[in-house]
Coordinates of C-alpha atoms and ligand atoms in Angstrom, one line a residue:
M1 CA 88.4 72.2 94.0
T2 CA 86.3 75.1 93.0
M3 CA 87.6 78.6 92.3
Q4 CA 84.2 80.2 91.4
V5 CA 82.9 83.2 93.3
K6 CA 79.1 83.5 93.1
D7 CA 77.2 86.8 92.9
Q8 CA 76.7 87.1 96.8
P9 CA 80.1 88.3 97.8
K10 CA 81.8 85.5 99.5
R11 CA 82.9 85.9 103.4
A12 CA 86.7 85.4 103.6
I13 CA 89.0 85.1 106.6
V14 CA 92.4 86.4 106.2
A15 CA 94.8 83.6 108.0
A16 CA 98.3 83.4 108.8
V17 CA 101.0 82.0 111.0
Q18 CA 103.5 84.6 112.0
L19 CA 106.9 82.9 112.0
T20 CA 109.7 83.8 114.4
S21 CA 111.7 85.2 111.7
A22 CA 109.1 87.5 110.5
S23 CA 108.9 91.0 112.2
D24 CA 105.6 92.5 113.3
A25 CA 105.9 94.9 110.6
E26 CA 106.4 92.7 107.8
F27 CA 104.0 90.3 108.8
E28 CA 101.0 93.2 109.1
A29 CA 102.0 94.6 105.5
S30 CA 101.9 91.1 104.0
L31 CA 98.4 90.7 105.6
S32 CA 97.0 93.8 104.7
E33 CA 98.4 93.2 101.1
L34 CA 96.2 90.0 101.2
R35 CA 93.2 91.7 102.2
Q36 CA 93.8 94.0 99.3
L37 CA 94.2 91.0 96.9
A38 CA 90.9 89.4 98.5
K39 CA 89.2 92.7 97.6
T40 CA 90.4 92.5 94.2
L41 CA 88.7 89.1 94.0
G42 CA 85.5 90.4 95.4
F43 CA 85.7 88.8 98.5
E44 CA 84.3 90.4 101.9
I45 CA 86.6 90.4 104.8
A46 CA 85.1 88.6 107.7
G47 CA 88.1 88.4 109.9
T48 CA 91.8 88.0 110.6
F49 CA 93.3 84.8 112.0
T50 CA 96.9 84.7 113.1
Q51 CA 99.1 82.2 115.2
K52 CA 102.7 82.7 116.3
R53 CA 104.8 79.6 115.8
D54 CA 108.3 78.6 114.9
R55 CA 107.3 76.5 112.0
F56 CA 103.9 75.7 110.0
D57 CA 102.1 72.7 111.3
Q58 CA 102.8 69.7 108.8
T59 CA 99.3 68.6 108.7
A60 CA 97.2 71.5 108.4
Y61 CA 99.5 74.5 108.8
F62 CA 97.9 76.0 112.2
G63 CA 98.5 73.6 115.5
T64 CA 96.0 71.4 116.6
G65 CA 94.7 73.8 119.3
K66 CA 94.5 76.7 117.1
R67 CA 92.5 74.8 114.3
E68 CA 89.7 74.3 117.0
E69 CA 89.5 78.2 117.4
L70 CA 89.6 78.5 113.6
R71 CA 86.9 76.1 112.9
S72 CA 84.5 78.2 115.2
L73 CA 85.3 81.3 113.5
A74 CA 84.9 79.7 110.1
E75 CA 81.3 79.0 110.7
S76 CA 80.5 82.6 109.5
A77 CA 82.9 82.3 106.6
D78 CA 83.0 80.7 103.1
V79 CA 86.7 81.0 102.6
I80 CA 90.1 81.0 104.5
L81 CA 93.0 82.8 102.7
V82 CA 96.3 81.6 103.9
D83 CA 99.2 84.1 103.4
H84 CA 101.8 81.2 102.5
E85 CA 101.9 78.7 99.7
I86 CA 100.8 75.7 101.6
S87 CA 100.7 72.0 100.5
P88 CA 98.2 70.4 98.8
S89 CA 97.6 68.2 102.0
Q90 CA 97.8 71.2 104.2
A91 CA 95.1 72.8 102.3
R92 CA 92.9 69.6 101.7
N93 CA 93.2 69.1 105.8
L94 CA 92.3 72.5 106.7
E95 CA 89.4 72.4 104.2
K96 CA 87.9 69.3 106.0
E97 CA 88.4 70.6 109.4
T98 CA 86.8 74.0 108.8
G99 CA 84.2 73.3 106.1
C100 CA 85.5 76.2 104.2
E101 CA 87.0 76.5 100.7
V102 CA 91.1 77.3 101.5
M103 CA 93.0 79.4 99.2
D104 CA 96.4 80.1 99.6
R105 CA 98.2 83.4 98.6
T106 CA 99.6 81.7 95.4
M107 CA 96.2 80.3 94.2
V108 CA 94.6 83.8 95.1
I109 CA 97.5 85.5 93.0
L110 CA 96.7 82.9 90.0
E111 CA 92.9 83.6 90.1
I112 CA 93.4 87.5 89.9
F113 CA 95.8 86.6 86.5
H114 CA 93.2 84.3 85.4
R115 CA 90.2 87.1 85.6
H116 CA 92.4 89.8 84.4
A117 CA 94.1 88.4 81.5
R118 CA 92.8 89.7 78.1
S119 CA 95.4 89.0 75.4
R120 CA 95.5 85.4 74.0
A121 CA 99.3 85.5 75.4
A122 CA 98.4 86.5 78.9
R123 CA 95.7 83.9 78.9
A124 CA 97.8 81.3 77.9
Q125 CA 100.5 82.4 80.0
V126 CA 98.3 82.2 83.3
E127 CA 96.6 79.0 82.2
I128 CA 100.1 77.3 82.2
A129 CA 100.9 78.8 85.3
R130 CA 97.5 77.5 86.8
L131 CA 97.9 74.0 85.4
G132 CA 101.2 74.0 87.1
Y133 CA 100.0 74.9 90.3
M134 CA 96.8 72.6 90.0
A135 CA 98.4 69.4 89.0
P136 CA 99.8 68.4 92.6
R137 CA 96.6 69.3 94.0
M138 CA 94.2 67.2 91.8
R139 CA 96.7 64.4 92.7
E140 CA 96.0 64.7 96.3
A141 CA 92.1 65.3 95.6
A142 CA 92.4 61.7 93.7
K143 CA 94.0 60.3 96.5
L144 CA 91.5 61.1 99.0
A145 CA 88.5 60.2 96.8
G146 CA 90.2 57.1 95.9
P147 CA 89.4 54.7 99.0
Q148 CA 86.1 56.4 99.2
G149 CA 85.0 56.3 95.6
R150 CA 86.1 52.7 94.8
G151 CA 84.7 51.3 98.1
R152 CA 86.8 50.3 101.2
S153 CA 87.7 46.7 100.1
G154 CA 90.2 48.4 98.4
V155 CA 90.3 45.5 95.5
G156 CA 91.5 47.4 92.2
G157 CA 90.7 50.7 93.9
R158 CA 93.9 52.0 94.5
G159 CA 95.1 51.2 91.0
A160 CA 92.1 52.5 89.6
S161 CA 92.3 55.8 91.1
E162 CA 96.4 55.8 90.4
S163 CA 95.8 55.3 86.7
R164 CA 93.0 58.1 86.7
T165 CA 95.5 60.5 88.1
E166 CA 98.1 59.3 85.6
L167 CA 95.5 60.0 82.9
D168 CA 94.7 63.4 84.4
R169 CA 98.6 64.1 84.6
R170 CA 99.0 63.4 81.1
K171 CA 96.2 65.5 80.0
I172 CA 97.6 68.3 82.0
R173 CA 101.1 67.8 80.6
D174 CA 99.8 67.7 76.9
R175 CA 97.6 71.0 77.5
I176 CA 100.8 72.8 78.8
S177 CA 102.8 71.7 75.9
E178 CA 100.0 72.8 73.4
L179 CA 99.8 76.1 75.3
E180 CA 103.7 76.5 75.1
K181 CA 103.5 75.9 71.4
E182 CA 100.9 78.6 70.9
L183 CA 102.9 80.7 73.0
A184 CA 106.0 80.3 70.9
A185 CA 103.9 81.1 67.8
M186 CA 102.8 84.3 69.3
G187 CA 106.2 85.1 70.3
A188 CA 107.4 84.8 66.9
E189 CA 104.7 87.1 65.9
R190 CA 105.7 89.5 68.4
K191 CA 109.4 89.2 67.3
T192 CA 108.2 90.7 63.8
Q193 CA 106.3 93.4 65.3
R194 CA 109.3 94.2 67.5
A195 CA 111.7 94.3 64.5
R196 CA 109.5 96.5 62.6
R197 CA 109.5 98.9 65.5
Q198 CA 113.3 98.9 65.5
E199 CA 113.4 99.4 61.7
R200 CA 111.8 102.8 62.5
P201 CA 114.2 105.6 63.2
G202 CA 114.2 106.7 67.0
L203 CA 114.7 103.6 69.3
A204 CA 114.2 105.7 72.6
R205 CA 112.2 103.2 74.8
V206 CA 111.2 103.8 78.0
A207 CA 109.2 100.9 80.2
L208 CA 107.1 101.7 83.3
V209 CA 108.0 98.9 85.7
G210 CA 107.2 98.5 89.5
Y211 CA 105.0 97.0 92.1
T212 CA 101.2 96.4 91.3
N213 CA 99.1 99.4 92.2
A214 CA 101.9 101.8 92.2
G215 CA 100.3 104.0 89.2
K216 CA 102.3 102.8 86.2
S217 CA 99.0 102.8 83.9
T218 CA 97.9 106.2 85.2
L219 CA 101.5 107.5 84.5
M220 CA 101.4 105.9 81.2
R221 CA 97.9 107.5 80.4
A222 CA 99.3 110.8 81.2
L223 CA 102.5 110.5 79.4
T224 CA 101.1 109.3 76.0
G225 CA 97.5 110.5 76.2
S226 CA 96.3 106.7 75.5
E227 CA 93.4 105.1 77.1
V228 CA 95.1 102.1 79.1
L229 CA 93.1 100.4 81.8
V230 CA 93.5 102.2 85.1
A231 CA 91.8 100.5 88.3
N232 CA 92.4 100.3 92.0
K233 CA 92.8 96.7 91.7
L234 CA 95.9 94.7 92.2
F235 CA 97.1 93.3 88.7
A236 CA 94.8 95.5 86.4
T237 CA 97.6 95.4 83.7
L238 CA 98.7 92.1 82.3
D239 CA 100.0 93.2 79.0
T240 CA 102.5 95.3 77.8
T241 CA 101.3 98.2 76.0
V242 CA 103.6 100.6 74.0
R243 CA 102.6 104.1 72.9
A244 CA 104.3 107.0 71.9
L245 CA 105.5 109.9 74.3
H246 CA 102.9 112.7 73.7
P247 CA 103.4 115.6 72.3
E248 CA 106.2 113.8 69.9
S249 CA 109.7 115.0 70.2
V250 CA 113.3 114.0 69.1
P251 CA 113.7 111.7 69.3
R252 CA 110.6 110.1 69.4
V253 CA 110.1 108.1 72.7
L254 CA 108.1 104.9 73.3
V255 CA 106.7 104.2 76.5
S256 CA 105.7 100.7 77.5
D257 CA 103.2 99.7 80.5
T258 CA 104.0 96.5 81.9
V259 CA 102.5 93.8 84.4
G260 CA 103.1 94.8 88.3
F261 CA 105.1 92.5 90.7
I262 CA 104.2 91.5 94.2
K263 CA 105.9 89.8 97.0
N264 CA 106.1 86.0 96.5
L265 CA 104.8 86.3 92.8
P266 CA 104.2 82.6 92.1
H267 CA 107.3 81.2 90.4
G268 CA 104.9 79.8 87.6
L269 CA 104.0 83.4 86.9
V270 CA 107.5 85.0 86.9
A271 CA 108.2 82.2 84.2
S272 CA 105.2 82.9 82.1
F273 CA 105.5 86.7 82.1
K274 CA 108.9 86.7 81.5
S275 CA 108.0 86.7 77.6
T276 CA 105.7 89.9 78.5
L277 CA 108.3 91.5 80.2
D278 CA 111.1 90.8 77.6
E279 CA 109.5 93.6 75.5
A280 CA 110.3 95.9 78.5
L281 CA 113.6 94.7 78.8
E282 CA 114.3 96.1 75.4
A283 CA 113.9 99.1 76.8
S284 CA 116.9 101.5 77.0
L285 CA 115.3 103.1 80.2
L286 CA 113.4 101.9 83.2
A287 CA 111.0 104.1 85.1
H288 CA 110.7 102.5 88.3
V289 CA 107.3 103.5 90.1
V290 CA 107.0 103.4 93.7
D291 CA 103.9 104.2 95.7
A292 CA 105.3 106.7 97.9
S293 CA 102.2 106.8 100.2
D294 CA 102.9 103.0 101.3
P295 CA 104.5 102.7 104.6
G296 CA 105.9 99.6 103.2
F297 CA 107.4 101.0 99.9
E298 CA 111.1 99.8 100.8
R299 CA 109.7 96.2 100.6
Q300 CA 107.7 97.0 97.5
L301 CA 111.0 98.5 95.8
A302 CA 113.2 95.8 97.1
V303 CA 110.7 93.2 95.5
T304 CA 110.6 94.9 92.1
E305 CA 114.4 95.0 92.0
E306 CA 114.5 91.5 92.9
V307 CA 112.5 90.6 89.8
L308 CA 114.1 92.8 87.7
D309 CA 117.1 91.0 88.6
E310 CA 115.9 87.7 88.0
I311 CA 114.8 88.4 84.4
G312 CA 118.2 90.1 83.5
A313 CA 117.3 93.6 83.7
K314 CA 119.8 94.7 86.5
D315 CA 121.8 97.0 84.4
V316 CA 119.5 98.8 82.3
P317 CA 119.6 102.3 83.6
R318 CA 116.9 103.6 85.6
I319 CA 114.9 106.4 87.1
L320 CA 113.4 106.0 90.5
V321 CA 109.8 107.5 90.5
F322 CA 108.0 107.9 93.7
N323 CA 104.4 108.3 92.8
K324 CA 101.4 109.2 94.9
I325 CA 103.0 111.6 97.0
D326 CA 99.7 113.4 97.4
R327 CA 98.5 110.5 99.4
A328 CA 101.2 110.7 102.0
G329 CA 98.9 113.1 104.3
D330 CA 98.7 116.8 104.8
E331 CA 101.1 119.2 103.1
A332 CA 103.5 119.0 106.0
A333 CA 103.6 115.3 105.8
Q334 CA 103.9 115.0 102.2
R335 CA 107.0 117.5 102.3
K336 CA 108.6 115.5 105.2
R337 CA 108.3 112.3 103.1
E338 CA 109.8 113.9 100.0
A339 CA 112.8 115.1 102.2
A340 CA 113.2 111.9 103.4
L341 CA 112.9 110.0 100.2
R342 CA 115.5 112.6 98.7
A343 CA 117.8 112.0 101.4
L344 CA 117.7 108.1 100.8
Y345 CA 117.6 108.2 97.0
P346 CA 119.1 111.6 95.9
K347 CA 118.4 111.3 92.2
C348 CA 114.5 110.3 92.6
I349 CA 111.7 112.0 91.0
V350 CA 108.8 112.8 94.0
M351 CA 105.7 113.2 92.5
S352 CA 101.7 112.9 92.1
A353 CA 100.2 111.6 89.0
R354 CA 97.4 113.9 89.8
R355 CA 99.5 117.0 89.2
E356 CA 100.0 118.2 85.8
D357 CA 103.1 120.2 86.6
D358 CA 104.7 116.7 88.2
I359 CA 103.8 114.8 85.0
A360 CA 105.2 117.5 82.6
R361 CA 108.7 117.3 85.1
L362 CA 108.7 113.5 84.4
R363 CA 108.2 113.9 80.8
E364 CA 110.8 116.3 80.7
T365 CA 113.2 114.0 82.9
I366 CA 112.7 111.1 80.2
R367 CA 113.3 113.4 77.2
A368 CA 116.5 114.6 78.7
H369 CA 117.8 111.3 79.3
F370 CA 117.2 110.5 75.5
R371 CA 118.5 113.6 74.4
R372 CA 122.0 113.1 76.3
Q373 CA 122.4 110.3 73.9
L374 CA 122.0 112.5 70.7
V375 CA 124.7 114.0 68.9
E376 CA 124.8 116.8 66.5
A377 CA 125.9 116.6 62.7
E378 CA 126.3 118.4 59.5
L379 CA 124.4 116.5 57.0
F380 CA 124.6 117.8 52.8
L381 CA 121.7 116.9 50.8
P382 CA 122.4 117.3 47.2
W383 CA 119.5 118.4 45.0
A384 CA 119.4 115.2 43.4
A385 CA 118.5 113.5 46.9
Q386 CA 115.5 115.9 48.0
K387 CA 113.4 112.9 48.3
L388 CA 115.4 112.4 51.6
R389 CA 114.5 115.6 53.1
G390 CA 111.3 114.4 54.5
E391 CA 113.0 111.7 56.4
I392 CA 115.5 114.2 57.7
F393 CA 113.0 116.1 59.3
A394 CA 111.1 112.8 60.5
S395 CA 114.1 111.4 62.2
C396 CA 116.2 114.3 63.3
E397 CA 115.9 117.8 64.7
V398 CA 117.0 120.5 62.3
L399 CA 118.9 123.2 63.9
E400 CA 119.9 124.8 60.9
E401 CA 119.3 124.6 56.9
R402 CA 121.3 126.6 54.4
A403 CA 120.8 126.3 50.9
A404 CA 123.9 126.2 48.5
D405 CA 124.3 126.0 44.8
D406 CA 124.2 122.1 44.6
G407 CA 122.2 121.2 47.4
T408 CA 121.2 122.0 51.2
H409 CA 123.4 121.9 54.3
F410 CA 121.6 120.8 57.4
R411 CA 122.8 120.9 60.9
V412 CA 120.8 118.2 62.8
R413 CA 120.5 116.7 66.1
G414 CA 119.4 113.0 66.2
E415 CA 120.2 109.6 67.7
R416 CA 123.6 108.4 66.8
E417 CA 122.0 105.2 64.8
A418 CA 119.5 107.9 62.9
V419 CA 122.1 110.3 62.0
Q420 CA 124.2 107.4 60.8
R421 CA 121.4 105.7 58.9
L422 CA 121.2 109.0 57.1
R423 CA 124.8 109.5 56.5
E424 CA 124.7 106.1 54.6
E425 CA 121.9 106.6 52.4
L426 CA 123.1 110.1 51.6
G427 CA 126.6 108.5 50.6
K428 CA 125.3 106.1 48.3
P429 CA 124.9 106.7 44.8
P430 CA 121.7 108.1 43.7
R431 CA 120.2 105.1 42.1
A432 CA 121.0 102.9 45.1
R433 CA 119.0 105.1 47.5
K434 CA 115.9 104.2 49.2
K435 CA 112.8 105.4 47.4
Ligands
GTP1 N1 96.2 109.7 94.9 C1 96.7 109.2 93.8 N2 96.3 108.2 93.3 C2 97.1 107.6 92.3 C3 98.1 108.3 91.7 N3 98.7 107.6 90.8 C4 97.6 106.5 90.5 N4 96.9 106.5 91.4 C5 95.6 105.5 91.7 O1 96.2 104.3 92.0 C6 95.6 103.2 91.4 C7 96.3 102.3 90.7 O2 96.8 102.8 89.5 P1 97.1 102.1 88.3 O3 97.9 102.9 87.2 O4 96.2 101.4 87.7 O5 98.4 101.3 88.7 P2 99.3 100.4 88.1 O6 100.7 100.4 88.6 O7 99.1 100.1 86.8 O8 98.9 98.9 88.6 P3 98.9 97.2 88.0 O9 98.4 97.4 86.9 O10 97.8 96.7 89.0 O11 100.3 96.5 88.3 C8 94.3 104.0 90.7 O12 93.2 104.0 91.5 C9 94.8 105.3 90.2 O13 93.7 106.1 90.1 C10 98.7 109.2 92.2 O14 99.5 110.1 92.0 N5 98.0 109.8 93.6
MG2 MG1 98.4 99.2 85.5

C-alpha cells in the first residue's frame, strides 16, 4: 500500500454509501468535507460517486452492480476516497476491482497529520496512530500475497507468510513501544516547562479550541502578535503553541493555539493528541472558535464539544466565538446570521478575524473574564524590603501608592494567588525573603 503522492496531482473520486440513517444534509456536508481533506492532500477531484444502501457491502463496501459502474468511472482516476472507515479486506477488494488506490477517511486524515506534523512529539504521535492503522492492513496484504508469493502448492506457503506477518507485527509493536517511550520522555520535559510557567505570577490561560479551519491560528496571531502558521488547509496546526496576550495587561494572559477537531477523528489520533491537548486543558478558559459561515456549523460545534468531553474538559469555563461572519454573505445576510446565532447562544461573540474592532472586543472579553477573578488588596512594603517593589509591579496592577515613615503602602489589584504570594513574602522576616 502506498501513500505517496507524485508531483502530478492525483485524480481522486470521492465515494460514499449513504446509509438510510444519514440525512441528505449530513451526507452532503460530510462529502464536501472529504473533498476539502482531499484538496489539502493536493488531490484533484475527478468526481463523486454515491449509493444509497441500508448497510455497507461486506465484500467491497459498494454493492456488486454499483461496483461495475464505479469501475468505468475509475478508469480516469488514480485514487478512490471512501468517506467511511472501511475494513482492510473491503479496501483490498475495491482496489482489485477498480485498479485504483483506495484510501478511507481515516487514512486521509492520518496522511494529512503525517505531512503537517513538525515537532518531534507530533511526529511520534502521528506515527503511532499510523502504525496502529497499518498493522491489520499489512496482515491483509500478507494474506493476499501469501499463496501467490509462495506458489499454489501451498507447501510451507501459508506457514511462511504467517510467520512473516508475525514478524511484521512484532516489529510494529516494538516500534510503537519505542515511540511511546520517547513521548513519555518528552512529556516529562513538557511537564517541567509547564511547572516553570506556573511558577510565574499570573496564571491566566486561555486556549483556542475548535473545528479545523475555524480560524484559531488566525485569532492567535491577532491576539498575541505572533507568527503562527495560518493556512486554508485542514489541520494546519498540530502543535500547541503558547504566547502572551498582546499588549500585556494585568493579569498577564497566556493564549494557546491547539490542533483542530473533525468529525470521525480517528481514535488513534484522539489518543495520541491527548497529551498535546493536555496543555490546553490546563487553561482556565476555553475560547471555542466556530466558523459562522459554515452552514454545518452546528455539527462542527457538536463534534468539538464531544471531543472536549472525551478528553475531560467538559467543565472548563468557555466563551463561544463565532468567527468568519464576514463570509456569511452580504451585509444583510451577515446581520441575519448574527441575530440567529445570538438567539441560539445568548452569550456568544460573533466576529471576523479580519476586523480590528472585533479582535479588540475578543481581547477585552478575555481580559474581563480574568479580571473578574482578581482581588483588591492593601500591601505594606517596609523600607527594608524595597527589593520586592519590582515584584509588586510585575504581578499586580498598582492602584495607589502612599509613602509613610516606615515604608510604602500599596493598594493593588491582582490574581488571588499572586497577592497571596506577595503577602507571604512580605510577612517573612527580612533574611528569609527571596532575593
Ligand atoms: N474571511 C475570513 N477568513 C478567515 C477568518 N479567520 C480565519 N480565516 C481564514 O481561514 C483559514 C483557516 O484559518 P486558520 O487560522 O489556519 O484556522 P485553524 O482553526 O487554525 O485551522 P487548523 O489549524 O487547521 O485547525 C485561513 O485561510 C484564514 O485566513 C475570518 O474571520 N474571515
Ligand atoms: Mg491552526
